């Protein structure tokens, strides 16, 4: 399956009153990696067609202002209408967060999820499982 790794710096706005990362910055880091992966595979046209269905984050250690982090994102499952990513965010103390992000494919005019277009299947592998229609 497809995989990408990017680097980011923890900015002041990524931190909270305790001085370490705010929980929401992990989602932004993961979405930046997702954007890089889609661009790498000429799939940037998917922006606006991949609503989030579920995300799960395990917070393992803290990240501090100015710290460089590495974000790795990998496609681990491609279904008929959804895609599951696994991710890991590493800082100077090792894994700071890991988890999964599930997105669905839904064209703007469709009230429910829709099957992945062939370029997505070509880029990320064959359909792994049939699944129920998900309403975004």
PDB file of N, CA and C in Angstrom, residues 4 45 49 59 63 66 74 86 89 95 105 120 124:
ATOM      1  N   UNK A   4       3.661   7.704   3.004  1.00  0.00           N
ATOM      2  CA  UNK A   4       4.381   8.969   2.889  1.00  0.00           C
ATOM      3  C   UNK A   4       4.889   9.364   4.271  1.00  0.00           C
ATOM      4  N   UNK A  45      -7.247  16.062  -6.716  1.00  0.00           N
ATOM      5  CA  UNK A  45      -8.640  16.352  -7.082  1.00  0.00           C
ATOM      6  C   UNK A  45      -9.635  15.707  -6.113  1.00  0.00           C
ATOM      7  N   UNK A  49     -13.905  15.532  -1.587  1.00  0.00           N
ATOM      8  CA  UNK A  49     -14.674  14.300  -1.830  1.00  0.00           C
ATOM      9  C   UNK A  49     -14.348  13.207  -0.818  1.00  0.00           C
ATOM     10  N   UNK A  59      -2.354   9.077  22.286  1.00  0.00           N
ATOM     11  CA  UNK A  59      -1.320  10.043  22.642  1.00  0.00           C
ATOM     12  C   UNK A  59      -0.299   9.332  23.525  1.00  0.00           C
ATOM     13  N   UNK A  63       4.883  16.746  22.731  1.00  0.00           N
ATOM     14  CA  UNK A  63       5.685  17.471  21.759  1.00  0.00           C
ATOM     15  C   UNK A  63       5.744  18.922  22.229  1.00  0.00           C
ATOM     16  N   UNK A  66       8.711  24.288  18.855  1.00  0.00           N
ATOM     17  CA  UNK A  66      10.001  24.288  18.169  1.00  0.00           C
ATOM     18  C   UNK A  66      10.528  22.915  17.807  1.00  0.00           C
ATOM     19  N   UNK A  74       0.109   5.850   6.142  1.00  0.00           N
ATOM     20  CA  UNK A  74       0.082   4.721   5.213  1.00  0.00           C
ATOM     21  C   UNK A  74      -1.353   4.277   4.969  1.00  0.00           C
ATOM     22  N   UNK A  86      -3.256   4.425   8.541  1.00  0.00           N
ATOM     23  CA  UNK A  86      -2.603   4.304   9.844  1.00  0.00           C
ATOM     24  C   UNK A  86      -1.536   5.391   9.877  1.00  0.00           C
ATOM     25  N   UNK A  89       3.169   9.766  14.612  1.00  0.00           N
ATOM     26  CA  UNK A  89       3.824  11.063  14.755  1.00  0.00           C
ATOM     27  C   UNK A  89       4.947  10.865  15.767  1.00  0.00           C
ATOM     28  N   UNK A  95       7.666   7.943  19.705  1.00  0.00           N
ATOM     29  CA  UNK A  95       6.294   8.059  19.217  1.00  0.00           C
ATOM     30  C   UNK A  95       5.492   8.967  20.149  1.00  0.00           C
ATOM     31  N   UNK A 105     -15.434   8.024   0.343  1.00  0.00           N
ATOM     32  CA  UNK A 105     -15.499   8.767  -0.911  1.00  0.00           C
ATOM     33  C   UNK A 105     -16.945   9.186  -1.108  1.00  0.00           C
ATOM     34  N   UNK A 120      -7.927   5.992  -7.992  1.00  0.00           N
ATOM     35  CA  UNK A 120      -7.639   5.728  -6.578  1.00  0.00           C
ATOM     36  C   UNK A 120      -7.300   4.251  -6.391  1.00  0.00           C
ATOM     37  N   UNK A 124      -3.745   2.967  -4.938  1.00  0.00           N
ATOM     38  CA  UNK A 124      -3.698   2.432  -3.577  1.00  0.00           C
ATOM     39  C   UNK A 124      -3.986   0.944  -3.464  1.00  0.00           C
TER      40      UNK A 124
END
